[in-house]
Amino acid sequence: MYKNTVLVSITGKDKPGITSTLTKIIADTDTKLIDIEQVVIHDILSLTIIIQLNSSDNSVLKELLFKSKEIGINLDFEVISDDSIIDRSSRNTYAITCIGNEISAEIILHLSKTLAYHDVNIERITKLNEGIVNCVELVVYATENIDIKELRASLLSLGKKYQVDIAFQKENLYRKSKRLLVLDMDMTLIQMEVIDQLAELAGVGNQVSRITEKAMNGEIDFNTALNERVSLLKGLEFSRLEEVFEKIVFTEGAEDLIMIAKHLGFKTAVLSGGFTYFTEKIKNILKLDYAFANQLEVIDGKLTGKVIGEIVNAKKKADLLEEIAKKENISLDQVIAVGDGANDIPMLEKAGLGVAFNAKQKVKEKAEFSLSRKPLDSIFYLLGITEKDLQKIK
């Protein structure tokens, strides 16, 4: 396909005008540009150009060599065959995001070894955070016959061993064009199980906590668990819900997550198996677009121990996610869903990006990605957004 094809590699200290100087030589001749890629790391330039010479005339290469010496950079070249030119349209490209307290050379070593074992090639590695390395993104490509399930399992195992979070996603337009953010409330958006706090006020804390734990682990049907717990709250003064609300602490990074998402044009929603009293207040504080939860029945200023209307359970959460996306004309591939419990699994699976945040093991196994060691707004790293970009918005 390509005759007289040459790969030109340029390295050296970066300064304005290098690329324009060299490409002018190519443009002034009858030389065809096949591919070009440039990266600058700490003022060190790495520029790779693939060109097709008009004939066996090497004068353009001589000019490039002469000019590179004149401007103080290094230039090497080699003649390559068609087999050496990657057909970008025929390969499967993926993004791997690695997040931890520190991403050491040892972690990169074993990550790259794991990829090599599965015959996956690294195309680019980018540091996404500022300061000490704690988040890197790898863009990799693989052949059609790669076993994605096996590779994903290997990456999750590696992350568990080195206590880092590793996400593996298809690198395509949808990864970076998310438009809807949906979050669970208890232990995701806020650091509290609201119903447990209500139970303490009602004097039934231990009984409710035991049921909550079983429900979060998927050991008991959510509807049954909710009805059993709410029944134990019978007689609690409705006014005391405000005491619980005043104790609410947002998860680290939650407020920034919502603020940045709205700045980027996202629609935002909280879908909770908790109660509307709290979701509506949180919706107003964070200026969310949607809030859905269960409504407690109140008569004569006291809880009756019953829930009014359809229960917001696992299925309902997934259905609501889909309804919101449809109403806003947003593809499911453009949805981010975040949750921690078993009743979040269906909505995590339905979203284009499902994130299990500080979740139970069963939830981690089902979700596409698990985030355990960083603030909630670190989710933006999964979209390839850098800390520097986020700081500009904040």
Tab-separated table of C-alpha atoms in Angstrom:
chain	number	residue	atom	x	y	z
A	1	MET	CA	0.000	0.000	0.000
A	2	TYR	CA	2.705	2.474	1.031
A	3	LYS	CA	6.001	2.521	-0.868
A	4	ASN	CA	9.151	4.288	0.282
A	5	THR	CA	7.588	4.733	3.736
A	6	VAL	CA	9.767	6.189	6.494
A	7	LEU	CA	9.195	6.592	10.238
A	8	VAL	CA	10.836	9.767	11.558
A	9	SER	CA	11.461	10.078	15.333
A	10	ILE	CA	12.254	13.488	16.811
A	11	THR	CA	13.235	14.086	20.452
A	12	GLY	CA	14.705	16.990	22.375
A	13	LYS	CA	13.918	20.009	24.547
A	14	ASP	CA	10.629	21.481	23.459
A	15	LYS	CA	10.316	25.044	22.204
A	16	PRO	CA	7.924	26.890	19.892
A	17	GLY	CA	8.392	26.325	16.162
A	18	ILE	CA	9.877	22.806	16.054
A	19	THR	CA	6.836	21.118	14.540
A	20	SER	CA	6.166	23.937	12.057
A	21	THR	CA	9.817	24.009	10.971
A	22	LEU	CA	9.947	20.290	10.238
A	23	THR	CA	6.500	19.953	8.680
A	24	LYS	CA	7.292	22.900	6.359
A	25	ILE	CA	10.067	20.795	4.834
A	26	ILE	CA	7.587	17.973	4.273
A	27	ALA	CA	4.891	20.323	2.951
A	28	ASP	CA	7.260	22.018	0.472
A	29	THR	CA	8.024	18.700	-1.189
A	30	ASP	CA	5.868	16.057	-2.809
A	31	THR	CA	5.990	13.992	0.388
A	32	LYS	CA	2.791	12.376	1.732
A	33	LEU	CA	2.022	12.529	5.464
A	34	ILE	CA	0.762	9.118	6.658
A	35	ASP	CA	0.641	9.608	10.442
A	36	ILE	CA	1.807	12.038	13.144
A	37	GLU	CA	1.790	12.048	16.946
A	38	GLN	CA	3.405	14.420	19.423
A	39	VAL	CA	3.822	14.319	23.212
A	40	VAL	CA	5.607	16.747	25.548
A	41	ILE	CA	6.537	15.590	29.063
A	42	HIS	CA	8.321	18.080	31.346
A	43	ASP	CA	9.497	20.149	28.330
A	44	ILE	CA	10.886	17.096	26.535
A	45	LEU	CA	9.418	16.669	23.065
A	46	SER	CA	8.684	13.329	21.418
A	47	LEU	CA	7.383	13.723	17.856
A	48	THR	CA	6.804	10.787	15.514
A	49	ILE	CA	5.966	11.261	11.832
A	50	ILE	CA	5.379	8.634	9.165
A	51	ILE	CA	5.902	9.904	5.625
A	52	GLN	CA	5.766	8.417	2.149
A	53	LEU	CA	8.541	9.614	-0.139
A	54	ASN	CA	7.673	10.480	-3.725
A	55	SER	CA	10.485	8.236	-4.995
A	56	SER	CA	13.780	6.874	-3.832
A	57	ASP	CA	14.941	10.486	-3.557
A	58	ASN	CA	16.106	10.988	0.030
A	59	SER	CA	16.590	14.747	-0.182
A	60	VAL	CA	13.691	15.442	2.198
A	61	LEU	CA	15.345	13.246	4.829
A	62	LYS	CA	18.622	15.071	4.379
A	63	GLU	CA	16.847	18.390	4.848
A	64	LEU	CA	15.111	17.120	7.983
A	65	LEU	CA	18.420	15.908	9.443
A	66	PHE	CA	20.169	19.184	8.631
A	67	LYS	CA	17.396	21.330	10.086
A	68	SER	CA	17.111	19.202	13.259
A	69	LYS	CA	20.819	19.721	13.997
A	70	GLU	CA	20.417	23.422	13.310
A	71	ILE	CA	17.607	23.807	15.882
A	72	GLY	CA	19.226	21.465	18.430
A	73	ILE	CA	17.040	18.358	18.435
A	74	ASN	CA	17.640	14.667	17.749
A	75	LEU	CA	16.208	13.017	14.639
A	76	ASP	CA	16.319	9.370	13.613
A	77	PHE	CA	14.507	7.566	10.826
A	78	GLU	CA	13.936	4.087	9.493
A	79	VAL	CA	12.294	2.639	6.431
A	80	ILE	CA	9.232	0.600	7.400
A	81	SER	CA	6.936	-1.878	5.678
A	82	ASP	CA	3.149	-1.955	5.381
A	83	ASP	CA	3.068	-4.504	8.216
A	84	SER	CA	4.588	-1.934	10.559
A	85	ILE	CA	1.824	0.588	9.973
A	86	ILE	CA	-1.065	0.058	12.384
A	87	ASP	CA	-4.524	0.214	10.869
A	88	ARG	CA	-6.193	2.248	13.639
A	89	SER	CA	-9.669	1.498	12.320
A	90	SER	CA	-9.299	-2.268	12.702
A	91	ARG	CA	-8.144	-2.486	16.308
A	92	ASN	CA	-9.987	-2.523	19.607
A	93	THR	CA	-8.902	0.363	21.790
A	94	TYR	CA	-9.449	0.486	25.556
A	95	ALA	CA	-8.788	2.932	28.391
A	96	ILE	CA	-7.393	1.650	31.679
A	97	THR	CA	-7.546	4.001	34.668
A	98	CYS	CA	-5.462	3.142	37.733
A	99	ILE	CA	-6.203	5.091	40.953
A	100	GLY	CA	-4.526	4.691	44.346
A	101	ASN	CA	-2.731	6.493	47.137
A	102	GLU	CA	0.429	6.174	45.035
A	103	ILE	CA	1.004	4.489	41.697
A	104	SER	CA	4.509	3.093	42.052
A	105	ALA	CA	6.884	1.774	39.400
A	106	GLU	CA	6.155	-1.726	40.733
A	107	ILE	CA	2.452	-1.295	40.006
A	108	ILE	CA	3.181	-0.058	36.472
A	109	LEU	CA	5.565	-2.999	36.031
A	110	HIS	CA	2.955	-5.609	36.921
A	111	LEU	CA	0.212	-3.795	35.072
A	112	SER	CA	2.269	-3.736	31.884
A	113	LYS	CA	3.281	-7.387	32.388
A	114	THR	CA	-0.369	-8.354	32.760
A	115	LEU	CA	-1.250	-6.544	29.537
A	116	ALA	CA	1.662	-8.144	27.677
A	117	TYR	CA	0.587	-11.596	28.891
A	118	HIS	CA	-2.840	-10.993	27.337
A	119	ASP	CA	-1.227	-9.685	24.123
A	120	VAL	CA	-2.433	-6.138	24.729
A	121	ASN	CA	-0.202	-3.292	23.570
A	122	ILE	CA	0.174	0.012	25.449
A	123	GLU	CA	-0.150	3.013	23.168
A	124	ARG	CA	-0.073	5.853	25.674
A	125	ILE	CA	0.322	6.420	29.428
A	126	THR	CA	-0.868	9.711	30.923
A	127	LYS	CA	-0.715	10.993	34.488
A	128	LEU	CA	-4.101	12.546	35.333
A	129	ASN	CA	-3.433	14.027	38.767
A	130	GLU	CA	-1.082	16.746	39.999
A	131	GLY	CA	1.821	16.069	42.389
A	132	ILE	CA	2.811	12.524	43.365
A	133	VAL	CA	1.478	9.955	40.893
A	134	ASN	CA	-1.806	8.516	42.165
A	135	CYS	CA	-3.812	8.289	38.949
A	136	VAL	CA	-2.658	7.173	35.516
A	137	GLU	CA	-4.568	6.408	32.345
A	138	LEU	CA	-3.337	3.865	29.811
A	139	VAL	CA	-4.735	3.754	26.301
A	140	VAL	CA	-4.182	0.243	24.943
A	141	TYR	CA	-5.190	-1.744	21.906
A	142	ALA	CA	-5.802	-5.408	21.329
A	143	THR	CA	-6.760	-7.837	18.625
A	144	GLU	CA	-10.295	-9.106	18.018
A	145	ASN	CA	-9.642	-12.475	19.676
A	146	ILE	CA	-8.688	-11.098	23.102
A	147	ASP	CA	-10.607	-12.597	26.037
A	148	ILE	CA	-11.940	-9.378	27.624
A	149	LYS	CA	-13.519	-11.193	30.572
A	150	GLU	CA	-10.240	-12.905	31.449
A	151	LEU	CA	-8.255	-9.671	31.056
A	152	ARG	CA	-10.697	-7.736	33.243
A	153	ALA	CA	-10.460	-10.439	35.935
A	154	SER	CA	-6.648	-10.254	35.836
A	155	LEU	CA	-6.737	-6.459	36.220
A	156	LEU	CA	-9.174	-6.644	39.146
A	157	SER	CA	-6.965	-9.235	40.832
A	158	LEU	CA	-3.935	-6.998	40.332
A	159	GLY	CA	-5.789	-4.025	41.796
A	160	LYS	CA	-6.785	-6.042	44.851
A	161	LYS	CA	-3.197	-7.226	45.393
A	162	TYR	CA	-1.710	-3.718	45.236
A	163	GLN	CA	-4.702	-1.921	46.812
A	164	VAL	CA	-5.426	0.263	43.806
A	165	ASP	CA	-8.613	0.708	41.787
A	166	ILE	CA	-8.364	-0.294	38.135
A	167	ALA	CA	-11.056	0.521	35.558
A	168	PHE	CA	-11.150	-1.067	32.106
A	169	GLN	CA	-13.360	0.586	29.496
A	170	LYS	CA	-13.847	0.658	25.763
A	171	GLU	CA	-12.172	3.804	24.459
A	172	ASN	CA	-14.828	5.438	22.343
A	173	LEU	CA	-16.893	8.589	22.029
A	174	TYR	CA	-19.335	7.558	24.775
A	175	ARG	CA	-16.613	7.303	27.433
A	176	LYS	CA	-15.987	11.042	27.324
A	177	SER	CA	-19.499	12.232	26.467
A	178	LYS	CA	-21.428	11.339	29.613
A	179	ARG	CA	-24.497	13.532	30.239
A	180	LEU	CA	-26.395	12.057	33.212
A	181	LEU	CA	-25.077	11.377	36.724
A	182	VAL	CA	-27.229	9.204	39.013
A	183	LEU	CA	-26.285	8.493	42.633
A	184	ASP	CA	-27.526	6.431	45.531
A	185	MET	CA	-27.903	8.458	48.750
A	186	ASP	CA	-26.985	6.491	51.893
A	187	MET	CA	-23.238	5.735	52.159
A	188	THR	CA	-22.690	7.070	48.638
A	189	LEU	CA	-23.755	10.703	48.421
A	190	ILE	CA	-23.828	10.972	52.223
A	191	GLN	CA	-21.888	9.131	54.926
A	192	MET	CA	-24.865	7.764	56.801
A	193	GLU	CA	-27.563	5.092	56.723
A	194	VAL	CA	-30.518	7.355	57.480
A	195	ILE	CA	-32.832	4.570	58.571
A	196	ASP	CA	-30.300	3.388	61.151
A	197	GLN	CA	-30.174	6.899	62.618
A	198	LEU	CA	-33.976	7.046	62.779
A	199	ALA	CA	-33.960	3.674	64.494
A	200	GLU	CA	-31.613	4.987	67.181
A	201	LEU	CA	-34.073	7.777	67.918
A	202	ALA	CA	-36.885	5.220	68.081
A	203	GLY	CA	-34.882	2.959	70.417
A	204	VAL	CA	-34.706	0.062	67.925
A	205	GLY	CA	-31.190	0.645	66.595
A	206	ASN	CA	-29.791	-2.868	66.920
A	207	GLN	CA	-32.823	-4.522	65.369
A	208	VAL	CA	-32.854	-2.214	62.342
A	209	SER	CA	-29.072	-2.359	61.837
A	210	ARG	CA	-29.161	-6.133	61.577
A	211	ILE	CA	-31.879	-5.973	58.906
A	212	THR	CA	-30.022	-3.186	57.046
A	213	GLU	CA	-26.807	-5.199	56.888
A	214	LYS	CA	-28.637	-8.225	55.472
A	215	ALA	CA	-30.349	-6.040	52.874
A	216	MET	CA	-27.110	-4.345	51.769
A	217	ASN	CA	-25.458	-7.735	51.326
A	218	GLY	CA	-28.399	-9.016	49.311
A	219	GLU	CA	-29.291	-11.641	51.921
A	220	ILE	CA	-32.894	-10.466	52.251
A	221	ASP	CA	-35.443	-9.063	49.803
A	222	PHE	CA	-35.253	-5.250	49.837
A	223	ASN	CA	-39.028	-4.671	50.028
A	224	THR	CA	-39.337	-7.039	52.965
A	225	ALA	CA	-36.367	-5.464	54.708
A	226	LEU	CA	-37.696	-1.938	54.209
A	227	ASN	CA	-41.174	-2.766	55.477
A	228	GLU	CA	-39.769	-4.579	58.524
A	229	ARG	CA	-37.494	-1.668	59.422
A	230	VAL	CA	-40.108	1.046	58.842
A	231	SER	CA	-42.628	-0.868	60.959
A	232	LEU	CA	-40.178	-0.611	63.868
A	233	LEU	CA	-40.253	3.208	63.548
A	234	LYS	CA	-43.967	3.380	64.322
A	235	GLY	CA	-44.759	6.179	66.757
A	236	LEU	CA	-41.604	8.229	66.109
A	237	GLU	CA	-42.353	11.965	66.025
A	238	PHE	CA	-42.055	13.232	62.425
A	239	SER	CA	-40.330	16.390	63.657
A	240	ARG	CA	-37.379	14.294	64.848
A	241	LEU	CA	-36.372	13.537	61.234
A	242	GLU	CA	-34.820	17.004	61.224
A	243	GLU	CA	-32.426	15.885	63.982
A	244	VAL	CA	-31.112	13.191	61.665
A	245	PHE	CA	-30.874	15.560	58.716
A	246	GLU	CA	-28.758	17.987	60.728
A	247	LYS	CA	-26.211	15.185	61.319
A	248	ILE	CA	-25.777	14.406	57.610
A	249	VAL	CA	-22.227	14.681	56.273
A	250	PHE	CA	-21.670	14.620	52.534
A	251	THR	CA	-19.116	12.113	51.266
A	252	GLU	CA	-15.722	13.678	50.536
A	253	GLY	CA	-15.800	15.031	47.008
A	254	ALA	CA	-19.595	14.713	46.642
A	255	GLU	CA	-20.349	18.423	46.495
A	256	ASP	CA	-17.511	19.013	44.026
A	257	LEU	CA	-18.732	16.057	41.956
A	258	ILE	CA	-22.196	17.591	41.578
A	259	MET	CA	-20.899	21.115	41.016
A	260	ILE	CA	-18.478	20.002	38.291
A	261	ALA	CA	-21.057	17.729	36.675
A	262	LYS	CA	-23.551	20.588	36.416
A	263	HIS	CA	-20.838	22.901	35.079
A	264	LEU	CA	-20.145	20.320	32.357
A	265	GLY	CA	-23.824	20.182	31.445
A	266	PHE	CA	-24.795	16.924	33.179
A	267	LYS	CA	-28.280	16.239	34.458
A	268	THR	CA	-28.059	14.977	38.050
A	269	ALA	CA	-30.250	12.707	40.157
A	270	VAL	CA	-30.369	10.929	43.497
A	271	LEU	CA	-32.235	7.602	43.499
A	272	SER	CA	-32.575	6.253	47.010
A	273	GLY	CA	-34.119	3.373	48.875
A	274	GLY	CA	-34.264	5.879	51.739
A	275	PHE	CA	-36.857	8.585	52.296
A	276	THR	CA	-38.152	11.615	50.417
A	277	TYR	CA	-37.807	13.862	53.485
A	278	PHE	CA	-34.030	13.661	53.068
A	279	THR	CA	-33.678	13.392	49.273
A	280	GLU	CA	-35.785	16.514	48.709
A	281	LYS	CA	-33.655	18.549	51.116
A	282	ILE	CA	-30.457	17.262	49.499
A	283	LYS	CA	-31.881	17.979	46.054
A	284	ASN	CA	-32.422	21.617	47.067
A	285	ILE	CA	-28.998	22.001	48.668
A	286	LEU	CA	-27.050	20.506	45.740
A	287	LYS	CA	-29.482	21.807	43.092
A	288	LEU	CA	-30.053	18.331	41.671
A	289	ASP	CA	-32.420	17.881	38.750
A	290	TYR	CA	-34.185	14.774	40.104
A	291	ALA	CA	-34.746	13.037	43.445
A	292	PHE	CA	-36.684	9.821	44.069
A	293	ALA	CA	-37.103	7.868	47.315
A	294	ASN	CA	-39.721	6.241	49.553
A	295	GLN	CA	-42.381	8.285	51.313
A	296	LEU	CA	-43.057	7.638	54.977
A	297	GLU	CA	-46.697	7.750	56.082
A	298	VAL	CA	-47.348	10.348	58.785
A	299	ILE	CA	-50.583	10.722	60.792
A	300	ASP	CA	-51.036	13.200	63.634
A	301	GLY	CA	-47.351	14.153	63.451
A	302	LYS	CA	-46.071	10.598	63.960
A	303	LEU	CA	-44.738	7.853	61.700
A	304	THR	CA	-47.283	5.072	61.219
A	305	GLY	CA	-44.666	2.438	60.391
A	306	LYS	CA	-45.782	2.281	56.749
A	307	VAL	CA	-44.497	3.456	53.366
A	308	ILE	CA	-46.838	5.223	50.943
A	309	GLY	CA	-46.841	4.250	47.257
A	310	GLU	CA	-44.480	2.116	45.175
A	311	ILE	CA	-41.241	1.160	46.904
A	312	VAL	CA	-38.019	2.441	45.338
A	313	ASN	CA	-36.153	-0.870	45.261
A	314	ALA	CA	-33.414	-2.225	42.980
A	315	LYS	CA	-35.679	-2.642	39.948
A	316	LYS	CA	-37.357	0.712	40.467
A	317	LYS	CA	-33.972	2.469	40.642
A	318	ALA	CA	-32.957	0.965	37.304
A	319	ASP	CA	-36.336	1.859	35.794
A	320	LEU	CA	-36.075	5.452	37.068
A	321	LEU	CA	-32.591	5.784	35.616
A	322	GLU	CA	-33.922	4.703	32.235
A	323	GLU	CA	-36.965	6.981	32.510
A	324	ILE	CA	-34.815	10.034	33.291
A	325	ALA	CA	-32.430	9.241	30.432
A	326	LYS	CA	-35.333	8.854	28.021
A	327	LYS	CA	-36.975	12.086	29.197
A	328	GLU	CA	-33.705	13.997	28.748
A	329	ASN	CA	-32.996	12.284	25.397
A	330	ILE	CA	-29.774	10.786	26.772
A	331	SER	CA	-28.403	7.413	25.680
A	332	LEU	CA	-27.833	4.852	28.467
A	333	ASP	CA	-24.212	4.734	27.278
A	334	GLN	CA	-23.966	8.355	28.432
A	335	VAL	CA	-25.092	7.633	32.009
A	336	ILE	CA	-22.887	7.335	35.100
A	337	ALA	CA	-24.496	5.494	38.037
A	338	VAL	CA	-22.895	5.312	41.492
A	339	GLY	CA	-23.956	3.165	44.446
A	340	ASP	CA	-22.757	0.896	47.224
A	341	GLY	CA	-25.464	-1.676	47.983
A	342	ALA	CA	-27.039	-4.754	46.449
A	343	ASN	CA	-30.140	-2.722	45.534
A	344	ASP	CA	-27.911	-0.536	43.317
A	345	ILE	CA	-26.656	-3.391	41.122
A	346	PRO	CA	-29.386	-3.212	38.419
A	347	MET	CA	-28.889	0.527	37.892
A	348	LEU	CA	-25.098	0.126	37.850
A	349	GLU	CA	-25.452	-2.559	35.188
A	350	LYS	CA	-27.861	-0.466	33.120
A	351	ALA	CA	-25.662	2.648	33.037
A	352	GLY	CA	-22.900	3.155	30.503
A	353	LEU	CA	-20.522	3.493	33.459
A	354	GLY	CA	-21.503	1.794	36.722
A	355	VAL	CA	-19.320	2.679	39.721
A	356	ALA	CA	-19.435	0.707	42.978
A	357	PHE	CA	-18.325	3.241	45.603
A	358	ASN	CA	-16.915	1.815	48.855
A	359	ALA	CA	-19.230	-1.080	48.133
A	360	LYS	CA	-19.856	-4.565	49.451
A	361	GLN	CA	-17.926	-7.338	47.658
A	362	LYS	CA	-21.021	-8.602	45.847
A	363	VAL	CA	-21.578	-5.152	44.363
A	364	LYS	CA	-17.911	-4.796	43.346
A	365	GLU	CA	-18.106	-8.051	41.431
A	366	LYS	CA	-21.138	-6.873	39.452
A	367	ALA	CA	-20.143	-3.264	38.744
A	368	GLU	CA	-17.932	-2.227	35.854
A	369	PHE	CA	-15.666	-0.280	38.200
A	370	SER	CA	-15.066	-0.043	41.922
A	371	LEU	CA	-13.785	3.113	43.614
A	372	SER	CA	-12.606	2.624	47.179
A	373	ARG	CA	-9.712	4.900	47.961
A	374	LYS	CA	-10.384	8.362	46.603
A	375	PRO	CA	-12.889	11.235	46.938
A	376	LEU	CA	-16.142	10.836	45.038
A	377	ASP	CA	-15.185	13.399	42.391
A	378	SER	CA	-12.335	11.081	41.311
A	379	ILE	CA	-15.010	9.511	39.110
A	380	PHE	CA	-14.122	12.167	36.526
A	381	TYR	CA	-10.729	10.485	36.060
A	382	LEU	CA	-12.642	7.624	34.435
A	383	LEU	CA	-13.670	10.036	31.689
A	384	GLY	CA	-10.060	11.028	31.063
A	385	ILE	CA	-10.493	14.422	32.758
A	386	THR	CA	-7.321	15.567	34.528
A	387	GLU	CA	-7.033	17.112	37.991
A	388	LYS	CA	-5.723	20.252	36.323
A	389	ASP	CA	-8.933	20.496	34.286
A	390	LEU	CA	-11.050	19.942	37.408
A	391	GLN	CA	-9.188	22.638	39.355
A	392	LYS	CA	-9.997	25.171	36.653
A	393	ILE	CA	-13.708	24.464	37.150
A	394	LYS	CA	-13.520	24.536	40.944
